[in-house]
Amino acid sequence: NLDTSAAEFQAAYLPEVTHLKDPLGRLTDAVRRARMIRDDRVIERTTTGAIPVPRADIEIDFDIEWDPDDRVYLWGSLVRRTGTDPTYHAIVSWAELDDAGCVELAQSFAAWLRAQIAAADAAGESLLVYHYSHPEPTYLKRLLGEPAVADLVDRFVDLLAIVREHYFGVRGLGIKQVAPAFGFEWRDDDPGGLQSQLWLMDARASEDHLVRAAARERILAYNEDDVRATAALRAGL
C-alpha cells in the first residue's frame, strides 16, 4: 500500500538509494508485484482503451522447438483462415540433426510459408505470421541468413512486444504465465521447453517403439498448444 509518489516518502527514501538506477521505478514495480501476489493476480493491465493488434485474412501462429544442441527440429504452425477452423501443420525431424540437416529443415519451413503467402497474395488476401518473443525470427535468420528471409520476417508480428506495452506480469510475461490469464490451458500437466527436450530423448532414442511414439505425440501436442496459446492470446487482446 506504499505510495511511492508521496513527497515525504521520496525525501526520506531517495538519499538512501543513490547507487541504484531508477530506484522509484524499481520500488513501484515491487509494490505492484506485492499487491498482485496478495490479490492472486498473474497479470495486470497498465494502459486503458483498445489494444491495437494487427489482424489478417489468414493468420499463422508459429513456434519452434530445439534440441539440447541448439538445433531446431520442429517448426510448428497454426493456420487460421477467415470462416474456417484453424489447422496445425508441423515440419519436424526425429533424427539427430547436424548443421546441414538443421538448415534443410528451416528451408522446408521457409518454402512452405512462402507458398502460403503466394497463395494468399494470389487470392487478394492479407496474411500475417505471429510469434511470441524473439527465438522464431532469430533462428530463421541465423540458419538461412537475414537477407534470404527478409520477405518472410516482414510479415511477422511479435505478440510479446504488444503484451509488454500494455501489461505487467507478477512473474514476468512469458507465454506460460500470460495465456492462462486469457483462458488458455495446455493439455500437458508439465509443459515447458526444457521438459520437451527430455521428451525428445525418448522420441529419438527409446528402444521401445511405443515409448518413441508416445513421446513424439506429446511433443507435437505441446507445440500445437503453444501456437494455439498465441492465437488465444491474440483473440483476447
Tab-separated table of C-alpha atoms in Angstrom:
chain	number	residue	atom	x	y	z
A	1	ASN	CA	0.000	0.000	0.000
A	2	LEU	CA	3.042	2.280	-0.160
A	3	ASP	CA	2.579	5.460	-2.199
A	4	THR	CA	5.947	5.872	-3.906
A	5	SER	CA	4.887	9.248	-5.346
A	6	ALA	CA	4.458	10.870	-1.911
A	7	ALA	CA	6.903	13.783	-1.490
A	8	GLU	CA	7.595	12.997	2.171
A	9	PHE	CA	8.456	9.391	1.375
A	10	GLN	CA	10.707	10.328	-1.546
A	11	ALA	CA	12.570	12.878	0.575
A	12	ALA	CA	13.449	10.151	3.065
A	13	TYR	CA	13.989	7.323	0.588
A	14	LEU	CA	15.894	8.723	-2.390
A	15	PRO	CA	19.040	9.769	-0.476
A	16	GLU	CA	19.377	6.136	0.656
A	17	VAL	CA	19.385	4.669	-2.864
A	18	THR	CA	21.571	6.937	-4.973
A	19	HIS	CA	23.569	3.854	-6.022
A	20	LEU	CA	20.533	2.319	-7.784
A	21	LYS	CA	19.339	3.002	-11.308
A	22	ASP	CA	15.694	4.158	-11.384
A	23	PRO	CA	15.055	3.418	-7.694
A	24	LEU	CA	11.483	4.725	-7.738
A	25	GLY	CA	10.637	2.628	-10.785
A	26	ARG	CA	12.094	-0.480	-9.145
A	27	LEU	CA	10.212	0.142	-5.928
A	28	THR	CA	6.957	0.952	-7.721
A	29	ASP	CA	7.208	-2.370	-9.563
A	30	ALA	CA	7.863	-4.148	-6.261
A	31	VAL	CA	4.779	-2.534	-4.701
A	32	ARG	CA	2.663	-3.520	-7.707
A	33	ARG	CA	4.007	-7.071	-7.628
A	34	ALA	CA	3.336	-7.393	-3.885
A	35	ARG	CA	-0.237	-6.172	-4.326
A	36	MET	CA	-0.818	-8.617	-7.206
A	37	ILE	CA	0.524	-11.540	-5.179
A	38	ARG	CA	-1.771	-10.545	-2.326
A	39	ASP	CA	-4.733	-10.380	-4.708
A	40	ASP	CA	-3.735	-13.565	-6.599
A	41	ARG	CA	-3.356	-11.755	-9.921
A	42	VAL	CA	-0.908	-13.021	-12.538
A	43	ILE	CA	-1.008	-10.089	-14.952
A	44	GLU	CA	-2.398	-6.579	-14.743
A	45	ARG	CA	-3.293	-4.075	-17.460
A	46	THR	CA	-1.154	-0.928	-17.332
A	47	THR	CA	-2.950	1.015	-20.072
A	48	THR	CA	-6.534	1.843	-20.970
A	49	GLY	CA	-8.521	1.729	-24.169
A	50	ALA	CA	-8.398	-0.642	-27.101
A	51	ILE	CA	-5.184	-2.555	-27.798
A	52	PRO	CA	-4.222	-2.350	-31.488
A	53	VAL	CA	-3.341	-5.847	-32.718
A	54	PRO	CA	-2.587	-6.342	-36.429
A	55	ARG	CA	-5.047	-8.822	-37.963
A	56	ALA	CA	-5.249	-10.503	-41.365
A	57	ASP	CA	-7.470	-12.707	-43.534
A	58	ILE	CA	-5.008	-15.551	-42.983
A	59	GLU	CA	-3.246	-15.712	-39.614
A	60	ILE	CA	-0.395	-18.113	-38.953
A	61	ASP	CA	0.865	-18.657	-35.415
A	62	PHE	CA	4.199	-20.419	-35.244
A	63	ASP	CA	6.559	-21.779	-32.641
A	64	ILE	CA	9.788	-23.758	-32.790
A	65	GLU	CA	11.395	-26.444	-30.649
A	66	TRP	CA	15.141	-27.018	-30.449
A	67	ASP	CA	17.222	-29.833	-29.015
A	68	PRO	CA	19.976	-29.683	-26.349
A	69	ASP	CA	22.495	-28.981	-29.142
A	70	ASP	CA	20.561	-25.820	-30.063
A	71	ARG	CA	19.305	-27.290	-33.346
A	72	VAL	CA	15.705	-26.612	-34.344
A	73	TYR	CA	13.968	-29.910	-35.065
A	74	LEU	CA	10.355	-28.704	-35.156
A	75	TRP	CA	8.681	-25.785	-36.903
A	76	GLY	CA	5.025	-25.793	-35.873
A	77	SER	CA	2.289	-23.581	-37.315
A	78	LEU	CA	-1.398	-22.988	-36.755
A	79	VAL	CA	-3.153	-21.671	-39.858
A	80	ARG	CA	-6.429	-19.800	-39.454
A	81	ARG	CA	-8.379	-18.690	-42.478
A	82	THR	CA	-11.412	-16.480	-42.064
A	83	GLY	CA	-14.508	-18.609	-41.635
A	84	THR	CA	-12.682	-21.924	-41.131
A	85	ASP	CA	-11.343	-23.878	-38.182
A	86	PRO	CA	-7.579	-23.473	-37.627
A	87	THR	CA	-5.325	-26.333	-38.712
A	88	TYR	CA	-1.974	-27.362	-37.239
A	89	HIS	CA	0.974	-28.045	-39.529
A	90	ALA	CA	4.340	-29.381	-38.347
A	91	ILE	CA	7.651	-29.651	-40.168
A	92	VAL	CA	9.659	-31.978	-37.941
A	93	SER	CA	12.644	-34.306	-37.918
A	94	TRP	CA	13.000	-37.013	-35.271
A	95	ALA	CA	16.513	-37.888	-36.445
A	96	GLU	CA	19.640	-36.413	-34.882
A	97	LEU	CA	20.349	-33.270	-36.860
A	98	ASP	CA	23.688	-31.910	-37.958
A	99	ASP	CA	24.117	-28.317	-39.140
A	100	ALA	CA	23.184	-29.188	-42.720
A	101	GLY	CA	20.081	-31.056	-41.634
A	102	CYS	CA	19.024	-28.166	-39.460
A	103	VAL	CA	19.344	-25.740	-42.377
A	104	GLU	CA	17.440	-28.108	-44.668
A	105	LEU	CA	14.542	-28.304	-42.208
A	106	ALA	CA	14.459	-24.498	-41.923
A	107	GLN	CA	14.424	-24.260	-45.713
A	108	SER	CA	11.436	-26.602	-45.798
A	109	PHE	CA	9.588	-24.325	-43.410
A	110	ALA	CA	10.537	-21.214	-45.389
A	111	ALA	CA	9.351	-22.827	-48.626
A	112	TRP	CA	6.055	-23.852	-47.005
A	113	LEU	CA	5.489	-20.360	-45.616
A	114	ARG	CA	6.288	-18.724	-48.957
A	115	ALA	CA	3.718	-20.973	-50.600
A	116	GLN	CA	1.108	-19.824	-48.076
A	117	ILE	CA	1.996	-16.194	-48.745
A	118	ALA	CA	1.934	-16.653	-52.524
A	119	ALA	CA	-1.490	-18.298	-52.370
A	120	ALA	CA	-2.834	-15.506	-50.165
A	121	ASP	CA	-1.442	-12.819	-52.453
A	122	ALA	CA	-2.941	-14.520	-55.499
A	123	ALA	CA	-6.339	-14.598	-53.792
A	124	GLY	CA	-6.086	-10.962	-52.733
A	125	GLU	CA	-5.960	-11.920	-49.054
A	126	SER	CA	-3.773	-10.459	-46.330
A	127	LEU	CA	-1.507	-12.767	-44.328
A	128	LEU	CA	0.414	-12.228	-41.082
A	129	VAL	CA	2.619	-14.551	-39.020
A	130	TYR	CA	2.567	-14.347	-35.228
A	131	HIS	CA	5.133	-15.469	-32.680
A	132	TYR	CA	5.834	-14.772	-29.025
A	133	SER	CA	9.280	-13.333	-28.234
A	134	HIS	CA	12.374	-13.492	-30.434
A	135	PRO	CA	13.515	-17.146	-30.927
A	136	GLU	CA	11.480	-17.823	-34.074
A	137	PRO	CA	12.798	-14.971	-36.247
A	138	THR	CA	16.235	-15.209	-34.634
A	139	TYR	CA	16.734	-18.872	-35.530
A	140	LEU	CA	15.288	-18.392	-39.005
A	141	LYS	CA	17.734	-15.554	-39.735
A	142	ARG	CA	20.646	-17.432	-38.183
A	143	LEU	CA	20.021	-20.599	-40.181
A	144	LEU	CA	19.156	-19.135	-43.586
A	145	GLY	CA	20.652	-15.659	-43.466
A	146	GLU	CA	18.770	-12.448	-42.807
A	147	PRO	CA	18.588	-11.277	-46.443
A	148	ALA	CA	17.204	-14.649	-47.538
A	149	VAL	CA	14.240	-14.476	-45.165
A	150	ALA	CA	13.552	-10.732	-45.155
A	151	ASP	CA	10.388	-11.279	-47.202
A	152	LEU	CA	9.088	-13.676	-44.535
A	153	VAL	CA	10.103	-11.696	-41.466
A	154	ASP	CA	8.376	-8.670	-42.955
A	155	ARG	CA	5.097	-10.498	-42.226
A	156	PHE	CA	5.975	-11.315	-38.598
A	157	VAL	CA	4.207	-9.852	-35.556
A	158	ASP	CA	5.761	-10.313	-32.094
A	159	LEU	CA	2.865	-10.558	-29.660
A	160	LEU	CA	5.186	-10.233	-26.660
A	161	ALA	CA	6.035	-6.671	-27.714
A	162	ILE	CA	2.332	-5.821	-27.658
A	163	VAL	CA	1.797	-7.510	-24.295
A	164	ARG	CA	4.778	-5.679	-22.765
A	165	GLU	CA	3.339	-2.361	-23.865
A	166	HIS	CA	0.045	-2.954	-22.090
A	167	TYR	CA	0.569	-5.443	-19.233
A	168	PHE	CA	2.647	-6.058	-16.123
A	169	GLY	CA	3.311	-9.640	-15.040
A	170	VAL	CA	3.876	-10.614	-11.441
A	171	ARG	CA	6.314	-13.322	-12.583
A	172	GLY	CA	7.183	-11.876	-15.946
A	173	LEU	CA	5.298	-12.030	-19.229
A	174	GLY	CA	6.248	-15.449	-20.579
A	175	ILE	CA	3.573	-17.159	-22.642
A	176	LYS	CA	3.045	-19.803	-19.932
A	177	GLN	CA	2.213	-17.010	-17.481
A	178	VAL	CA	0.116	-14.851	-19.778
A	179	ALA	CA	-2.016	-17.247	-21.840
A	180	PRO	CA	-3.852	-18.798	-18.840
A	181	ALA	CA	-4.988	-15.297	-17.865
A	182	PHE	CA	-6.798	-15.225	-21.225
A	183	GLY	CA	-8.472	-18.580	-20.627
A	184	PHE	CA	-5.998	-20.910	-22.347
A	185	GLU	CA	-4.638	-24.079	-20.740
A	186	TRP	CA	-2.019	-26.518	-22.015
A	187	ARG	CA	-3.132	-30.131	-22.254
A	188	ASP	CA	0.134	-31.379	-20.775
A	189	ASP	CA	0.420	-31.402	-16.997
A	190	ASP	CA	4.038	-30.177	-17.148
A	191	PRO	CA	4.502	-28.036	-20.266
A	192	GLY	CA	7.788	-26.333	-20.995
A	193	GLY	CA	10.682	-26.099	-23.421
A	194	LEU	CA	13.147	-27.837	-21.113
A	195	GLN	CA	10.698	-30.659	-20.475
A	196	SER	CA	10.199	-31.106	-24.215
A	197	GLN	CA	13.941	-31.647	-24.607
A	198	LEU	CA	13.676	-34.552	-22.180
A	199	TRP	CA	10.751	-35.960	-24.141
A	200	LEU	CA	12.871	-35.645	-27.282
A	201	MET	CA	15.405	-38.101	-25.858
A	202	ASP	CA	12.689	-40.760	-25.795
A	203	ALA	CA	11.269	-39.635	-29.140
A	204	ARG	CA	14.647	-40.164	-30.791
A	205	ALA	CA	16.358	-42.957	-28.928
A	206	SER	CA	13.976	-45.161	-26.951
A	207	GLU	CA	14.237	-48.813	-27.925
A	208	ASP	CA	10.527	-49.225	-27.223
A	209	HIS	CA	8.578	-48.087	-30.288
A	210	LEU	CA	5.538	-47.354	-28.124
A	211	VAL	CA	7.588	-45.035	-25.917
A	212	ARG	CA	9.011	-43.317	-29.015
A	213	ALA	CA	5.559	-42.851	-30.499
A	214	ALA	CA	4.116	-41.511	-27.239
A	215	ALA	CA	6.994	-39.044	-26.805
A	216	ARG	CA	6.617	-37.770	-30.369
A	217	GLU	CA	2.893	-37.342	-29.918
A	218	ARG	CA	3.490	-35.473	-26.651
A	219	ILE	CA	5.937	-33.077	-28.288
A	220	LEU	CA	3.619	-32.357	-31.203
A	221	ALA	CA	0.668	-31.790	-28.857
A	222	TYR	CA	2.779	-29.472	-26.718
A	223	ASN	CA	3.921	-27.474	-29.745
A	224	GLU	CA	0.375	-27.304	-31.086
A	225	ASP	CA	-0.768	-25.947	-27.737
A	226	ASP	CA	1.980	-23.315	-27.872
A	227	VAL	CA	0.699	-21.957	-31.180
A	228	ARG	CA	-2.906	-22.226	-30.048
A	229	ALA	CA	-1.899	-20.231	-26.969
A	230	THR	CA	-0.643	-17.332	-29.091
A	231	ALA	CA	-3.864	-17.466	-31.123
A	232	ALA	CA	-5.948	-17.351	-27.935
A	233	LEU	CA	-3.843	-14.505	-26.611
A	234	ARG	CA	-4.248	-12.512	-29.808
A	235	ALA	CA	-8.011	-13.008	-29.709
A	236	GLY	CA	-8.094	-11.969	-26.056
A	237	LEU	CA	-6.099	-8.825	-26.665
